[in-house]
């Protein structure tokens, strides 16, 4: 509604994002006064009810935080508890973990590209309406998502909340013959992913260049997925154990999701950050596809994140085929992880960005403390700032068009609102 130089843009329920949230934008006398992305989902208490559970339980419990990226939660939990126990997982078991994570990237990114984000660029309200006019586009996306699900099912036991993951590795490892059959399903999906990147690169991208710091995991010589050390685009790095000293969460009054700041400043994690920090470590095919799509070594336009996600699908399929080709079944499907009192830190690159877990384990092998920092919570402040800049630059648009542009901008970040809902601290002041 517009009157007397003031405009109020209101989205009561954000569509095509994971979870429930809303957006409120206030403009007064030609200046954006306030942007609030409200997450009003109730707190889910995962960190609280992990306390007192056996140290072996967090991988299965935290997988239930998200049905789209459960592997991210499982492997971040495994990394943290194995760190507390002083155990390292390597060889073919570690390779299988990376393969499993590739499956999640393929499945999640493809869901986002085809069903959640592409309709914005193509002028459709949703994927159902898109399918009425372009059935083959949606079917192509669903076929590619099935390829990711096939990895999750074979290595993880099922596509949603995999049941084959355990501390130190897996309950069962696949045979070479099983993985050879999987590779036959992945090869045509790689061709589709290459075509998908070319397709999304032709979309019309609004102008928006973010200037936040970018944060992602980094590994020497390869694109970081399931392990790594925090690194910023400006080159700063620190041990994972120091994460909470740099990334500090804070409560805001309008959201059940915490906001976070990196050394006191807003920052962004996710595809733009991963690509800026590690694009040189993509496979040759993925680098060529990225160049053909018009991407340089760094991209700071969040609307073009859909292109980077498509490139990451190409990489994940390429990497999955490489891992399958190099696979030799390990003698043991897992490494023993004994209970040991201490604190462990773990992180992985969820499709939406860096996911950090910290667990304290007591002398009885029980979880004494838990801290889970999901990517969407880390991105919240940056999203609001980007929305403010976007609205300010497009005030000439009518309210309906501008509101739609704001919704599209939020979907750039593929927020997982359900993952971000935390219990807010309550302070009672009785007088």
Short mmCIF file of N, CA, C and O in Angstrom, two decimals, residues 333-391:
data_model
loop_
_atom_site.label_atom_id
_atom_site.label_comp_id
_atom_site.label_asym_id
_atom_site.label_seq_id
_atom_site.Cartn_x
_atom_site.Cartn_y
_atom_site.Cartn_z
N UNK A 333 33.70 -51.36 7.28
CA UNK A 333 32.80 -50.30 6.84
C UNK A 333 32.84 -49.07 7.73
O UNK A 333 32.26 -48.04 7.39
N UNK A 334 33.54 -49.17 8.86
CA UNK A 334 33.63 -48.03 9.76
C UNK A 334 34.88 -48.13 10.61
O UNK A 334 35.48 -49.21 10.74
N UNK A 335 35.27 -47.00 11.18
CA UNK A 335 36.36 -46.92 12.15
C UNK A 335 35.72 -46.81 13.53
O UNK A 335 34.75 -46.07 13.72
N UNK A 336 36.23 -47.56 14.49
CA UNK A 336 35.67 -47.50 15.85
C UNK A 336 35.86 -46.10 16.43
O UNK A 336 36.93 -45.49 16.30
N UNK A 337 34.80 -45.57 17.04
CA UNK A 337 34.83 -44.25 17.66
C UNK A 337 34.49 -44.41 19.14
O UNK A 337 33.32 -44.45 19.51
N UNK A 338 35.49 -44.51 20.00
CA UNK A 338 35.22 -44.72 21.43
C UNK A 338 34.75 -43.43 22.10
O UNK A 338 35.07 -42.33 21.64
N UNK A 339 33.99 -43.58 23.16
CA UNK A 339 33.58 -42.41 23.94
C UNK A 339 34.78 -41.83 24.67
O UNK A 339 35.59 -42.57 25.23
N UNK A 340 34.89 -40.51 24.62
CA UNK A 340 35.99 -39.85 25.32
C UNK A 340 35.52 -38.46 25.74
O UNK A 340 34.96 -37.73 24.91
N UNK A 341 35.67 -38.09 26.99
CA UNK A 341 35.20 -36.76 27.39
C UNK A 341 35.97 -35.66 26.67
O UNK A 341 37.19 -35.77 26.47
N UNK A 342 35.27 -34.64 26.28
CA UNK A 342 35.91 -33.53 25.59
C UNK A 342 34.91 -32.78 24.74
O UNK A 342 33.70 -33.01 24.80
N UNK A 343 35.42 -31.88 23.92
CA UNK A 343 34.60 -31.07 23.02
C UNK A 343 35.07 -31.29 21.59
O UNK A 343 36.28 -31.31 21.32
N UNK A 344 34.13 -31.49 20.69
CA UNK A 344 34.46 -31.71 19.29
C UNK A 344 33.77 -30.72 18.38
O UNK A 344 32.66 -30.25 18.66
N UNK A 345 34.42 -30.40 17.28
CA UNK A 345 33.92 -29.43 16.31
C UNK A 345 33.85 -30.09 14.94
O UNK A 345 34.78 -30.81 14.54
N UNK A 346 32.78 -29.84 14.20
CA UNK A 346 32.64 -30.41 12.86
C UNK A 346 31.89 -29.45 11.96
O UNK A 346 31.03 -28.70 12.43
N UNK A 347 32.21 -29.48 10.69
CA UNK A 347 31.51 -28.62 9.73
C UNK A 347 31.54 -29.28 8.36
O UNK A 347 32.47 -30.03 8.03
N UNK A 348 30.52 -29.01 7.59
CA UNK A 348 30.45 -29.43 6.20
C UNK A 348 29.80 -28.30 5.41
O UNK A 348 29.30 -27.33 5.98
N UNK A 349 29.82 -28.46 4.08
CA UNK A 349 29.17 -27.47 3.22
C UNK A 349 27.80 -28.00 2.79
O UNK A 349 27.67 -28.72 1.80
N UNK A 350 26.77 -27.67 3.56
CA UNK A 350 25.41 -27.98 3.15
C UNK A 350 25.11 -27.25 1.84
O UNK A 350 25.80 -26.27 1.51
N UNK A 351 24.14 -27.71 1.06
CA UNK A 351 23.83 -27.01 -0.19
C UNK A 351 23.66 -25.50 0.00
O UNK A 351 24.04 -24.72 -0.87
N UNK A 352 23.12 -25.08 1.15
CA UNK A 352 22.86 -23.67 1.40
C UNK A 352 24.05 -22.96 2.06
O UNK A 352 23.99 -21.74 2.26
N UNK A 353 25.09 -23.71 2.45
CA UNK A 353 26.25 -23.05 3.03
C UNK A 353 26.85 -23.81 4.19
O UNK A 353 26.46 -24.93 4.51
N UNK A 354 27.77 -23.17 4.87
CA UNK A 354 28.56 -23.81 5.91
C UNK A 354 27.68 -24.14 7.11
O UNK A 354 26.99 -23.28 7.66
N UNK A 355 27.75 -25.39 7.55
CA UNK A 355 26.99 -25.89 8.69
C UNK A 355 27.97 -26.34 9.77
O UNK A 355 28.79 -27.23 9.53
N UNK A 356 27.86 -25.73 10.94
CA UNK A 356 28.82 -25.98 12.03
C UNK A 356 28.13 -26.66 13.21
O UNK A 356 27.02 -26.28 13.61
N UNK A 357 28.78 -27.70 13.76
CA UNK A 357 28.31 -28.40 14.95
C UNK A 357 29.42 -28.40 16.00
O UNK A 357 30.59 -28.58 15.68
N UNK A 358 29.02 -28.24 17.27
CA UNK A 358 29.95 -28.39 18.39
C UNK A 358 29.25 -29.21 19.46
O UNK A 358 28.11 -28.93 19.84
N UNK A 359 29.92 -30.25 19.97
CA UNK A 359 29.36 -31.09 21.02
C UNK A 359 30.34 -31.25 22.17
O UNK A 359 31.54 -31.44 21.94
N UNK A 360 29.81 -31.17 23.39
CA UNK A 360 30.56 -31.55 24.56
C UNK A 360 30.14 -32.95 24.98
O UNK A 360 28.95 -33.28 24.96
N UNK A 361 31.10 -33.80 25.31
CA UNK A 361 30.82 -35.19 25.72
C UNK A 361 31.41 -35.39 27.11
O UNK A 361 32.56 -35.04 27.37
N UNK A 362 30.59 -35.95 28.01
CA UNK A 362 31.06 -36.14 29.38
C UNK A 362 31.70 -37.51 29.56
O UNK A 362 31.81 -38.32 28.62
N UNK A 363 32.13 -37.81 30.79
CA UNK A 363 32.86 -39.05 31.08
C UNK A 363 32.00 -40.30 30.90
O UNK A 363 32.53 -41.41 30.75
N UNK A 364 30.68 -40.15 30.89
CA UNK A 364 29.79 -41.29 30.69
C UNK A 364 29.40 -41.48 29.22
O UNK A 364 28.56 -42.32 28.90
N UNK A 365 30.01 -40.69 28.34
CA UNK A 365 29.68 -40.82 26.92
C UNK A 365 28.36 -40.18 26.55
O UNK A 365 27.76 -40.54 25.53
N UNK A 366 27.90 -39.23 27.36
CA UNK A 366 26.65 -38.53 27.08
C UNK A 366 26.93 -37.11 26.58
O UNK A 366 27.95 -36.50 26.95
N UNK A 367 26.02 -36.60 25.77
CA UNK A 367 26.17 -35.24 25.25
C UNK A 367 25.86 -34.26 26.37
O UNK A 367 24.75 -34.25 26.92
N UNK A 368 26.84 -33.43 26.71
CA UNK A 368 26.64 -32.45 27.77
C UNK A 368 26.25 -31.08 27.22
O UNK A 368 25.63 -30.28 27.92
N UNK A 369 26.60 -30.81 25.99
CA UNK A 369 26.23 -29.53 25.36
C UNK A 369 26.22 -29.72 23.85
O UNK A 369 26.92 -30.58 23.32
N UNK A 370 25.40 -28.92 23.17
CA UNK A 370 25.31 -29.00 21.71
C UNK A 370 25.06 -27.61 21.15
O UNK A 370 24.28 -26.84 21.70
N UNK A 371 25.75 -27.29 20.08
CA UNK A 371 25.57 -26.01 19.40
C UNK A 371 25.57 -26.29 17.90
O UNK A 371 26.52 -26.85 17.36
N UNK A 372 24.48 -25.93 17.24
CA UNK A 372 24.34 -26.15 15.80
C UNK A 372 24.07 -24.81 15.14
O UNK A 372 23.11 -24.12 15.48
N UNK A 373 24.93 -24.42 14.19
CA UNK A 373 24.80 -23.13 13.51
C UNK A 373 24.53 -23.39 12.04
O UNK A 373 25.46 -23.69 11.27
N UNK A 374 23.27 -23.32 11.60
CA UNK A 374 22.93 -23.62 10.20
C UNK A 374 23.23 -22.44 9.28
O UNK A 374 23.31 -21.29 9.74
N UNK A 375 23.39 -22.69 8.01
CA UNK A 375 23.75 -21.60 7.08
C UNK A 375 22.71 -20.50 6.98
O UNK A 375 23.07 -19.32 6.88
N UNK A 376 21.43 -20.84 6.97
CA UNK A 376 20.41 -19.80 6.80
C UNK A 376 20.47 -18.79 7.94
O UNK A 376 20.31 -17.58 7.71
N UNK A 377 20.70 -19.25 9.18
CA UNK A 377 20.81 -18.31 10.29
C UNK A 377 22.01 -17.38 10.09
O UNK A 377 21.94 -16.18 10.40
N UNK A 378 23.10 -17.91 9.54
CA UNK A 378 24.27 -17.07 9.30
C UNK A 378 24.01 -16.04 8.19
O UNK A 378 24.59 -14.96 8.19
N UNK A 379 23.14 -16.39 7.26
CA UNK A 379 22.89 -15.51 6.12
C UNK A 379 21.79 -14.48 6.37
O UNK A 379 21.60 -13.57 5.55
N UNK A 380 21.05 -14.61 7.47
CA UNK A 380 19.86 -13.79 7.68
C UNK A 380 20.14 -12.28 7.57
O UNK A 380 19.42 -11.56 6.89
N UNK A 381 21.14 -11.82 8.28
CA UNK A 381 21.42 -10.38 8.29
C UNK A 381 21.81 -9.89 6.90
O UNK A 381 21.37 -8.82 6.45
N UNK A 382 22.62 -10.66 6.20
CA UNK A 382 23.03 -10.28 4.85
C UNK A 382 21.84 -10.25 3.90
O UNK A 382 21.75 -9.36 3.04
N UNK A 383 20.91 -11.19 4.04
CA UNK A 383 19.72 -11.20 3.20
C UNK A 383 18.92 -9.91 3.39
O UNK A 383 18.48 -9.28 2.43
N UNK A 384 18.74 -9.51 4.63
CA UNK A 384 17.97 -8.29 4.89
C UNK A 384 18.66 -7.07 4.31
O UNK A 384 18.01 -6.18 3.74
N UNK A 385 19.98 -6.99 4.44
CA UNK A 385 20.72 -5.86 3.87
C UNK A 385 20.61 -5.84 2.35
O UNK A 385 20.41 -4.78 1.74
N UNK A 386 20.73 -7.01 1.73
CA UNK A 386 20.61 -7.08 0.27
C UNK A 386 19.22 -6.67 -0.19
O UNK A 386 19.05 -5.99 -1.21
N UNK A 387 18.19 -7.07 0.56
CA UNK A 387 16.83 -6.68 0.23
C UNK A 387 16.66 -5.16 0.32
O UNK A 387 16.00 -4.54 -0.53
N UNK A 388 17.24 -4.55 1.33
CA UNK A 388 17.15 -3.10 1.48
C UNK A 388 17.78 -2.40 0.28
O UNK A 388 17.22 -1.43 -0.28
N UNK A 389 18.93 -2.88 -0.15
CA UNK A 389 19.60 -2.27 -1.31
C UNK A 389 18.78 -2.49 -2.58
O UNK A 389 18.68 -1.60 -3.43
N UNK A 390 18.20 -3.68 -2.71
CA UNK A 390 17.41 -4.00 -3.90
C UNK A 390 16.17 -3.12 -3.98
O UNK A 390 15.84 -2.57 -5.04
N UNK A 391 15.48 -2.96 -2.86
CA UNK A 391 14.28 -2.11 -2.84
C UNK A 391 14.65 -0.67 -3.14
O UNK A 391 13.98 0.02 -3.91
#
